[in-house]
Coordinates of C-alpha atoms in Angstrom, one line a residue:
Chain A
X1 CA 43.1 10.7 33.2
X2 CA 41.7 11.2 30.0
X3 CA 38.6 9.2 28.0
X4 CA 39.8 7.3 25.5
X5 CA 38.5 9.3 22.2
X6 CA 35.9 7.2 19.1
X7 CA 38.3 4.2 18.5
X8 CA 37.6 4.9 14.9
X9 CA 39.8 8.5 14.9
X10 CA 42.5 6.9 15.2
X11 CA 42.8 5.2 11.6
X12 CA 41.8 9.1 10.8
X13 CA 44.8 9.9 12.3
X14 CA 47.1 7.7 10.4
X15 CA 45.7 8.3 7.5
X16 CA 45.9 11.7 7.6
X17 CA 42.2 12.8 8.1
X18 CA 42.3 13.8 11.7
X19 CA 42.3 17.6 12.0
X20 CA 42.3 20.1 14.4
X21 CA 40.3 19.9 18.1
X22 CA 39.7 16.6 17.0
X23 CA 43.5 15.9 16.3
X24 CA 45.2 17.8 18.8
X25 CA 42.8 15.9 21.4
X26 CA 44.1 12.6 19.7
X27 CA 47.6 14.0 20.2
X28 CA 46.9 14.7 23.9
X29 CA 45.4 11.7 25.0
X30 CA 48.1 9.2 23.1
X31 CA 50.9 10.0 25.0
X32 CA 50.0 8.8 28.5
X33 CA 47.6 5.6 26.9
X34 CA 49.4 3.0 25.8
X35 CA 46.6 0.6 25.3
X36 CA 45.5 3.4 22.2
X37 CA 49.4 3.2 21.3
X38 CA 49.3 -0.1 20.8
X39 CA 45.8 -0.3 18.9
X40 CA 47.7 2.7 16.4
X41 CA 50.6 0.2 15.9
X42 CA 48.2 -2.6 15.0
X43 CA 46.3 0.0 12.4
X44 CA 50.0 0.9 10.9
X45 CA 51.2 -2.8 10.7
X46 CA 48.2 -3.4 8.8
X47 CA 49.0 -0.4 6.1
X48 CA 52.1 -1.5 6.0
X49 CA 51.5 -5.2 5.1
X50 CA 48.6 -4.1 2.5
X51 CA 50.9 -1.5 0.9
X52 CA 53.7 -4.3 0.5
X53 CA 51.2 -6.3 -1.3
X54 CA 52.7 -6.1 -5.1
X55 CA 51.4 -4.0 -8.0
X56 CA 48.8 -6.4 -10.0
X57 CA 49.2 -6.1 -13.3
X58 CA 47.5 -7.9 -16.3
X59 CA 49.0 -10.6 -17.9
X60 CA 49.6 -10.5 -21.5
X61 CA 47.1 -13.1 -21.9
X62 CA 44.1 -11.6 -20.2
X63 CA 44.6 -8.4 -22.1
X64 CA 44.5 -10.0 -25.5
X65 CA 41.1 -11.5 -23.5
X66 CA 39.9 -8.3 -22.5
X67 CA 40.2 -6.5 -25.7
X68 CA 38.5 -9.8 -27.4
X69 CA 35.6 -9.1 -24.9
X70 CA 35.3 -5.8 -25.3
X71 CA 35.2 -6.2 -29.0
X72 CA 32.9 -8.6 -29.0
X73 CA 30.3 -6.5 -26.5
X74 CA 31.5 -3.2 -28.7
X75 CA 30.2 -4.8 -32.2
X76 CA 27.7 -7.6 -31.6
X77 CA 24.5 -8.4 -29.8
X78 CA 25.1 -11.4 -27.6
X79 CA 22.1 -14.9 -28.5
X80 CA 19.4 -14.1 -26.3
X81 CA 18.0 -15.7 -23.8
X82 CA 14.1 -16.0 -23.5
X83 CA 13.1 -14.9 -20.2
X84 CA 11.9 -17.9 -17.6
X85 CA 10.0 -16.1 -15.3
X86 CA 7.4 -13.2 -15.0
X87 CA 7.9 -11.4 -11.8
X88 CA 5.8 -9.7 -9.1
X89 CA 7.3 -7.6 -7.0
X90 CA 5.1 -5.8 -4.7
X91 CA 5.5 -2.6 -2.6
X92 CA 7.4 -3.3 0.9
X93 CA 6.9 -1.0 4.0
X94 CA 3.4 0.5 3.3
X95 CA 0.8 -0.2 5.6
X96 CA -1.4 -0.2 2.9
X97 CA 1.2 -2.7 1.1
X98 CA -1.3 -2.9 -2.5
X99 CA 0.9 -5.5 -4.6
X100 CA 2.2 -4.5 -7.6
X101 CA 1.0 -6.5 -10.7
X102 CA 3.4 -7.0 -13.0
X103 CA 1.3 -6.0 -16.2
X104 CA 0.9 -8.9 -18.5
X105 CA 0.0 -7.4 -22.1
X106 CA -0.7 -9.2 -24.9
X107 CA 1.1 -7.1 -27.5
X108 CA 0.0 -8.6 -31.0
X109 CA 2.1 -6.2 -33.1
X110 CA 5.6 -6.8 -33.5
X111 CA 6.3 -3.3 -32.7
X112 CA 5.8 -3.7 -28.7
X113 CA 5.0 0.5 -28.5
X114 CA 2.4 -0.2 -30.6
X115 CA 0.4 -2.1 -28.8
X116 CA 1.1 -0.5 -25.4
X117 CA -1.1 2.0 -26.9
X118 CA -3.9 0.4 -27.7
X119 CA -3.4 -1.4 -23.8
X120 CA -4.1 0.6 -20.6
X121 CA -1.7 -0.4 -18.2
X122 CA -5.6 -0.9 -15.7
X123 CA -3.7 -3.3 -13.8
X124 CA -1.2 -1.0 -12.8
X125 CA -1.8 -0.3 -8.5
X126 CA 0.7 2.0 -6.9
X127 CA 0.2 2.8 -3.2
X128 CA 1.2 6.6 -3.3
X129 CA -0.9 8.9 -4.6
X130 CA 0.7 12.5 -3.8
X131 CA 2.1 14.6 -6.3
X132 CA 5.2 14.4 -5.1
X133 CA 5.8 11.1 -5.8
X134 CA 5.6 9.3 -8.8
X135 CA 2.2 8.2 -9.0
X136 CA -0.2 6.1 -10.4
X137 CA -1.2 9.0 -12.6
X138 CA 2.9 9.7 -13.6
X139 CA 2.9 6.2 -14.3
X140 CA 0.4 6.1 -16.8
X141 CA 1.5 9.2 -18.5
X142 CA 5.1 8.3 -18.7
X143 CA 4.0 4.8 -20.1
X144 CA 1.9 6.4 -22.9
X145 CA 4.6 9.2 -23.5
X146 CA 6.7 6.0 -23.6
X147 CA 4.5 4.3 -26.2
X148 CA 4.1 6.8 -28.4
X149 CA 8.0 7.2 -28.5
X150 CA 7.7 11.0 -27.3
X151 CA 11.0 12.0 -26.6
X152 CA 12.5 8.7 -27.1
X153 CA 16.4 8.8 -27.1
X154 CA 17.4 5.2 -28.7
X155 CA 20.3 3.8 -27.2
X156 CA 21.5 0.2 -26.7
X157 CA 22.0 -0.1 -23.1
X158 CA 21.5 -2.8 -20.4
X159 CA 19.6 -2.0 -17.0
X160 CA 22.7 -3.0 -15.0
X161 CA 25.1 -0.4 -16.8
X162 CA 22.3 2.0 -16.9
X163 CA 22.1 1.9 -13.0
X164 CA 25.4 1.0 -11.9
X165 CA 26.8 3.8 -14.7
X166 CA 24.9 6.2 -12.6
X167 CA 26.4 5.3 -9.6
X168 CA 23.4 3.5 -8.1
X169 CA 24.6 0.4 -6.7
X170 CA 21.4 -1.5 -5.8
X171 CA 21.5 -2.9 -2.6
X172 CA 22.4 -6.6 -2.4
X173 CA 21.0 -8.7 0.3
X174 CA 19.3 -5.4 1.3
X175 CA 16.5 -4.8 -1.2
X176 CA 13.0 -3.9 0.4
X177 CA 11.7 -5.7 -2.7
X178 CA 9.6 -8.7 -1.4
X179 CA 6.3 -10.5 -2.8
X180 CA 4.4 -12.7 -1.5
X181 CA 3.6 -16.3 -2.8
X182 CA 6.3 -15.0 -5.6
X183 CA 9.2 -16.3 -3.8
X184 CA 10.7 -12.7 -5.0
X185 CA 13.4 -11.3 -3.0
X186 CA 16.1 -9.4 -2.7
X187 CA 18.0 -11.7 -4.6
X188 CA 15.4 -11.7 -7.5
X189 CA 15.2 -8.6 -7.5
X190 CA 19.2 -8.0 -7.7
X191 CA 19.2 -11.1 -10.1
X192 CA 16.9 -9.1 -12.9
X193 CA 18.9 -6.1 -12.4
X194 CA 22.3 -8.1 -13.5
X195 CA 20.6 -10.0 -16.3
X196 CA 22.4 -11.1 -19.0
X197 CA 24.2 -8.0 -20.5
X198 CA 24.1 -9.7 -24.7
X199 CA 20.8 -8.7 -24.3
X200 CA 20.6 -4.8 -24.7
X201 CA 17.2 -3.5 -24.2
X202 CA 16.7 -0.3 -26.0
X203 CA 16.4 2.6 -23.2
X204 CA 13.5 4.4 -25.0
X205 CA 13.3 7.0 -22.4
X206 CA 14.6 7.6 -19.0
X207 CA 13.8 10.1 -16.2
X208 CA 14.2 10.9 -12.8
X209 CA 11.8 11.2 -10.5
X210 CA 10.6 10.8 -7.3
X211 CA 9.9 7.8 -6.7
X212 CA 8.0 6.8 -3.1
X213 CA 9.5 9.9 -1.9
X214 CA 13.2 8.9 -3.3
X215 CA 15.0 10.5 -6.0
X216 CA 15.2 7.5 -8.8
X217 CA 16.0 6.7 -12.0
X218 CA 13.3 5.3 -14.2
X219 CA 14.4 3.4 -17.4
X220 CA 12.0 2.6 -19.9
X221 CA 13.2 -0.1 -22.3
X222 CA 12.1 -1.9 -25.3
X223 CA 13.6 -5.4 -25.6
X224 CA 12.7 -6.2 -29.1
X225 CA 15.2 -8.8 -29.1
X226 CA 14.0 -11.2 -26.9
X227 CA 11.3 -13.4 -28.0
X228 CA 8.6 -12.6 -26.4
X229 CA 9.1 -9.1 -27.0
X230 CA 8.5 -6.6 -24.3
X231 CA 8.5 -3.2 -22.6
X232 CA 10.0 -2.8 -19.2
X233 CA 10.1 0.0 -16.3
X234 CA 13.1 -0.1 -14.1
X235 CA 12.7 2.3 -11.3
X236 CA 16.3 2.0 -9.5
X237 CA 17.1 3.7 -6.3
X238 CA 20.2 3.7 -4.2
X239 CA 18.1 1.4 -1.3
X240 CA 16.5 -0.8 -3.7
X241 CA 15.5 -1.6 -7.3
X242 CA 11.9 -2.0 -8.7
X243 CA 10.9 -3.8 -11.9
X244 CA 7.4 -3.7 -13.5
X245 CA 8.1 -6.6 -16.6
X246 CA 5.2 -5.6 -19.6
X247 CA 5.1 -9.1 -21.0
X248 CA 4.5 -10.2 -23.8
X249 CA 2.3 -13.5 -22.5
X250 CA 2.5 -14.9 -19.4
X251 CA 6.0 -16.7 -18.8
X252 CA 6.6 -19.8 -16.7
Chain B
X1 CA 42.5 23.9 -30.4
X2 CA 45.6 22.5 -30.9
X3 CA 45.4 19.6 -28.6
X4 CA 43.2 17.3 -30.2
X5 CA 46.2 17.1 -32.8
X6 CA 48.8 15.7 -30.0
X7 CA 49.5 11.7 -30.2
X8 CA 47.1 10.0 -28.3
X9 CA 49.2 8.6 -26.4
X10 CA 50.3 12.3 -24.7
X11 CA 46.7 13.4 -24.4
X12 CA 44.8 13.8 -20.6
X13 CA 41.7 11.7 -20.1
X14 CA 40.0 14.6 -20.7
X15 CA 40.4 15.0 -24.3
X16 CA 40.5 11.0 -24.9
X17 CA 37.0 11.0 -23.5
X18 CA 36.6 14.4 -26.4
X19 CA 38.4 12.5 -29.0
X20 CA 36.4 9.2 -28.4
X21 CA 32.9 11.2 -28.5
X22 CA 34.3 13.0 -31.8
X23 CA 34.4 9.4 -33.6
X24 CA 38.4 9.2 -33.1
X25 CA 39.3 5.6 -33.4
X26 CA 41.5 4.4 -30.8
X27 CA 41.0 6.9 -28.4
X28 CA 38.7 4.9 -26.1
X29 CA 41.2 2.0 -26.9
X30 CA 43.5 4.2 -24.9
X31 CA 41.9 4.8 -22.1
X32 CA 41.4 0.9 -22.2
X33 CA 45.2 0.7 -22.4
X34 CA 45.9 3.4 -19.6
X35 CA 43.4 2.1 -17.2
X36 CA 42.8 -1.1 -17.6
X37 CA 45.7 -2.5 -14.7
X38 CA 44.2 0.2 -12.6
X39 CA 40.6 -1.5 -12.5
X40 CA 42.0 -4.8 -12.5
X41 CA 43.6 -4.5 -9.4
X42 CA 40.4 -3.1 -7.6
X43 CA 38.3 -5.9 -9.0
X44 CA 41.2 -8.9 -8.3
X45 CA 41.7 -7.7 -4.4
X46 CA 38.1 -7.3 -4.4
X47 CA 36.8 -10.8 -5.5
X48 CA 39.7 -12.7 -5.1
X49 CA 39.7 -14.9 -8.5
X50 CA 41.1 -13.5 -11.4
X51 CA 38.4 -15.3 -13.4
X52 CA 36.1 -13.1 -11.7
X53 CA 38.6 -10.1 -11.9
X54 CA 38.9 -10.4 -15.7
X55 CA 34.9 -10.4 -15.8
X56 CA 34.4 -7.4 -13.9
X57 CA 37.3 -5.1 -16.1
X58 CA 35.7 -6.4 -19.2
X59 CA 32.0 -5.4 -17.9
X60 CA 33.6 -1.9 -16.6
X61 CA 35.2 -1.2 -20.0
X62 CA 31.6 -2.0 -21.8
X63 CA 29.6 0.4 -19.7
X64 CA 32.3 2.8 -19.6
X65 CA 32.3 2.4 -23.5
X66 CA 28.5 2.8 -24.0
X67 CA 27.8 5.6 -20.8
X68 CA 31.3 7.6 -22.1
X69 CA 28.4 9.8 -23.7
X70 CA 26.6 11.1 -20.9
X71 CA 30.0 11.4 -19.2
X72 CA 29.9 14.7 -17.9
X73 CA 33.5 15.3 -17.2
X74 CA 32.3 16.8 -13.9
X75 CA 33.8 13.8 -12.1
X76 CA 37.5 12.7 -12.9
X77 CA 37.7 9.6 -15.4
X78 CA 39.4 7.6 -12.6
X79 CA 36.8 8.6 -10.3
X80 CA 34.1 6.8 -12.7
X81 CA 36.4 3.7 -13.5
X82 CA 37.2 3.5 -9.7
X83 CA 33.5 3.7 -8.8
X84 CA 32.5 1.1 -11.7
X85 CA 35.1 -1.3 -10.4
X86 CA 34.8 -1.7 -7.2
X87 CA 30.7 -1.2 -7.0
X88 CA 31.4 -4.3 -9.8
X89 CA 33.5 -6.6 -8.0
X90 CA 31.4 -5.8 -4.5
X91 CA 28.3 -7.1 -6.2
X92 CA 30.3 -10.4 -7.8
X93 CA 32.2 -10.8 -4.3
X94 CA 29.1 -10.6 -2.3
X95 CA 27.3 -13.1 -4.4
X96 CA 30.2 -15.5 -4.5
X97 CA 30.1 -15.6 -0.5
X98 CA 26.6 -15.8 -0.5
X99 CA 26.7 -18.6 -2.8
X100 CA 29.8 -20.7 -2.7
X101 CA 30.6 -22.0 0.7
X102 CA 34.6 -23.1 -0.2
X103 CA 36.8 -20.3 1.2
X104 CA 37.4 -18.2 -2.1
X105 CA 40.9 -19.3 -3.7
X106 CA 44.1 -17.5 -3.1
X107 CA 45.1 -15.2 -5.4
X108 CA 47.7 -16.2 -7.6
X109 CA 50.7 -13.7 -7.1
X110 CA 51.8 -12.0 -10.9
X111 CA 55.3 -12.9 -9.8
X112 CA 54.6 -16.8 -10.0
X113 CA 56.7 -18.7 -7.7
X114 CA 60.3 -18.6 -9.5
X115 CA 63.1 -20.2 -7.3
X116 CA 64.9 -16.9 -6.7
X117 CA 66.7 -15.2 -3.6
X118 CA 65.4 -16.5 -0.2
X119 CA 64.0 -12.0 0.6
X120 CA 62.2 -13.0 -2.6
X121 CA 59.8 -16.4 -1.6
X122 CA 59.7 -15.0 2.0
X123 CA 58.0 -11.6 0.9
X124 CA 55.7 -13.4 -2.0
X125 CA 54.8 -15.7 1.1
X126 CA 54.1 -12.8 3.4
X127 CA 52.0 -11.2 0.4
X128 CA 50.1 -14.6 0.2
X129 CA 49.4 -14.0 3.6
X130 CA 48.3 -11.4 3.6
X131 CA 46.0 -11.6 0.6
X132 CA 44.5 -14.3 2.4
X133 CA 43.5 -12.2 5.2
X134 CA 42.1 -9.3 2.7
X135 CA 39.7 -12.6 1.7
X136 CA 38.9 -13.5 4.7
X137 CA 37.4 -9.7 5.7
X138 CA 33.7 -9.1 4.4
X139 CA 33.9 -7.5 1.2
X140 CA 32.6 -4.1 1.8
X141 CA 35.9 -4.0 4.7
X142 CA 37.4 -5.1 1.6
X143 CA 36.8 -2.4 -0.5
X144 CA 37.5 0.4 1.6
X145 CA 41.0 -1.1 2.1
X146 CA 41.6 -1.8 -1.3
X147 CA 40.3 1.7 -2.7
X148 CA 42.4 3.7 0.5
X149 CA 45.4 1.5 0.8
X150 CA 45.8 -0.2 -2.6
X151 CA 44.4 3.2 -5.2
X152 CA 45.6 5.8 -2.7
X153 CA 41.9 7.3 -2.8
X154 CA 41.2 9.4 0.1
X155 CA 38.5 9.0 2.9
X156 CA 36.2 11.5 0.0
X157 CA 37.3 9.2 -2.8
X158 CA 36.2 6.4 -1.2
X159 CA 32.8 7.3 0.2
X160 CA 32.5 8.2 -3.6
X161 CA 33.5 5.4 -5.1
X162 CA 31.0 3.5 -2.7
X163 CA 28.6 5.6 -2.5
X164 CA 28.5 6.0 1.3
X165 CA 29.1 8.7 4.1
X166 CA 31.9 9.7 5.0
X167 CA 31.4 8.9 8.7
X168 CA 30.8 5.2 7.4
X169 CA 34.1 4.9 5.4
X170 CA 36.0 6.2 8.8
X171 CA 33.8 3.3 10.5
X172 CA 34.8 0.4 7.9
X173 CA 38.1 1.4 7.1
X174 CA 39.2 1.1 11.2
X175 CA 37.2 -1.9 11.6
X176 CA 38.9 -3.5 8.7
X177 CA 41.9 -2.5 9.6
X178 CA 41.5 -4.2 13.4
X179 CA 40.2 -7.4 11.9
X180 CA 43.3 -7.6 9.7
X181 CA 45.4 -6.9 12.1
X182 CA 44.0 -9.8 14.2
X183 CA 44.5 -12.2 11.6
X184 CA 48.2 -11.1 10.6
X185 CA 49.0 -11.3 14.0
X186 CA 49.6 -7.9 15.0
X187 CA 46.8 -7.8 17.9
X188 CA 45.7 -10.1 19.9
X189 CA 42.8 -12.5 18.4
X190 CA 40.2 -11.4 21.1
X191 CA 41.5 -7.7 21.5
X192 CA 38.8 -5.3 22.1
X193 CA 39.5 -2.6 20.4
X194 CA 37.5 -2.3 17.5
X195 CA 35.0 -1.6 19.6
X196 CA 33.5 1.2 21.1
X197 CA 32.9 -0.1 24.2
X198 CA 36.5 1.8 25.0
X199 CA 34.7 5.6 24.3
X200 CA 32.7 4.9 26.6
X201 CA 35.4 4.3 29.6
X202 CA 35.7 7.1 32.0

């Protein structure tokens, strides 16, 4: 008798990704088993009655809407929205789990990098300290590079197409991003990340670093127009997505 | 070189994505044109809603229209479109079963319901069927079906396009396969097999 091989080789096999030991065992065992004969007819019935589904193709009416939409992202800005909430999202997993403050600046100039200089980020806590990881100190640097517009590259861009263009696909449901008292979740957290895309921030500088041991992207943006105006760091990972919101004054 | 001369309509992605980045007008209009049934698929079998569908294409075409830049051609154009879409629609589709407790709505078939032959309603009923099943899988099952079965990606392709190992797309793709199979009636409701209890048998 022979074991029954991983139940999973045998789509493989159908589709075509089985090969050699692993296949010609498959092509052994199937001969004398016909409970995995059966299961391979189930697997090909199933092909077959997804492949018979018909082609989809756009009506002539939702292209005329798609190119409208397009056009419409393409030349204008979209009436923004003012943001409703400032939030906290703090550090999940660390033993020493210090909560993030999301920085609340009172910029006074109009000109948001402006005033980011004149503001130490004090309140900014991050609970790794090694090089190796973006720190506290990185953070600080990065936000003064980012105020005084070193090495800014000035694009319109939105944090969701930033990310997602990338090919980080933040996690729903399975963010680590929690806060306390905040009522911040995973859902929050993939909520800001798909905020409204008529609202282009300006990416003013991105990098990638490591970020709590994770290679990341960090997007630095300046909204300048939403009212209040702000700065924002994204730091988007594959696992998760951070936010630290630089508000202008303290939202609802 | 010669090629950026040839009608657009005759040039490779390629050099559309050249053209566009050159400041040729229409070029990206093309890749619209050539692509654009290709992502709506992936996002209608996806979510399930054309609504939806329509919203997803038209946020892929946007980023695809203001990332073409940093496009570094090191990846096919399909490949990005492919990855856009479905990463898209999985975010929409999760939140609309998170969210919305009514069974999402059948897809409405492109060939709409025209008294013709009887081979004709029979198969648009069968395809309604089985549409209905692709919603009734979790959307991530979803996805690996609709990228392996629908866009003829293979099992690389589609850990690509997701973002996943491959090990995992082999996992999902059988898995999704039994559970369809259960609900089109090709295996018993309660049938074992997706399991790996069955490895384990001597």
């Amino acid at each position: 008798m022979s074991t029954h091989p991983e139940i999973t080789l045998l789509s493989a096999y159908v589709d075509g990704e089985l090969v050699g030991d692993e296949r010609a065992r498959l092509e052994a065992h199937l001969p004398g088993c016909a409970e995995c004969r059966g299961t391979l007819d189930a697997v090909r019935a199933a092909i077959a009655d997804v492949a018979a589904l018909p082609d989809v193709e756009m009506s002539a009416e939702q292209i005329a809407r798609l190119d409208a939409g397009i056009a419409r992202e393409r030349l204008s800005f979209k009436p923004q929205r003012p943001r409703r909430r400032l939030t906290r999202i703090a550090w999940a997993g660390g033993a020493a789990a210090a909560s993030l403050i999301a920085v609340v600046m009172l910029m006074q100039n109009p000109d948001g990098r402006d005033a980011l200089k004149s503001e130490a980020p004090a309140a900014l806590n991050v609970t790794e300290q090694s090089s190796a990881n973006y720190s506290e100190t990185t953070a600080r640097q990065a936000l003064a590079a980012f105020a005084s517009g070193a090495n800014a590259t000035y694009s319109a861009l939105t944090a969701k197409d930033a990310a997602r263009s990338e090919g980080y696909a933040p996690a729903v449901g399975g963010g680590t991003a929690t806060a306390a008292g905040a009522g911040n979740d995973a859902a929050a957290c993939d909520a800001e990340l798909r905020r409204d895309a008529g609202e282009p921030a300006r990416l003013v500088r991105s990098e990638i670093a490591l970020f709590k041991s994770q290679r990341a992207f960090l997007y630095f943006y300046l909204v300048p127009a939403s009212d209040p105006k702000r700065a924002e760091l994204w730091i988007v990972r594959p696992s998760d997505c951070y936010t630290l919101f630089f508000a202008q004054q303290p939202l609802k | 070189m010669g090629e950026d001369d040839a009608p657009i309509a005759s040039a490779s992605d390629d050099q559309l994505v050249r053209r566009h980045l050159a400041g040729e007008a229409g070029a990206f209009h093309e890749i619209v044109v050539r692509h654009r049934n290709r992502v709506y698929a992936v996002a209608l079998r996806v979510c399930g809603r054309s609504e939806d569908a329509l919203d997803v294409t038209q946020d892929v075409f946007v980023t695809a229209f203001r990332k073409l830049s940093s496009f570094r051609g090191e990846a096919l154009l399909t490949t990005w479109l492919h990855r856009l879409a479905v990463n898209a629609a999985l975010d929409l589709a999760r939140r609309r079963s998170r969210r919305d407790h009514a069974p999402l709505e059948e897809v409405p078939e492109q060939a709409d319901a025209e008294p013709g032959p009887e081979e004709h309603a029979v198969a648009a009923q069968r395809a309604a069927e089985v549409q209905r099943a692709l919603l009734r899988l979790s959307p991530e099952f979803r996805a690996v079906i609709v990228l392996h079965d629908l866009q003829d990606l293979d099992y690389a392709g589609v850990a690509d396009a997701l973002g996943v190992p491959l090990g995992t797309v082999k996992s999902r793709i059988h898995r999704a396969r039994i559970e369809l199979a259960r609900l089109l009636g090709h295996l018993e409701p309660d049938a074992n097999l997706a399991t790996s209890k069955e490895a384990d048998k001597p």
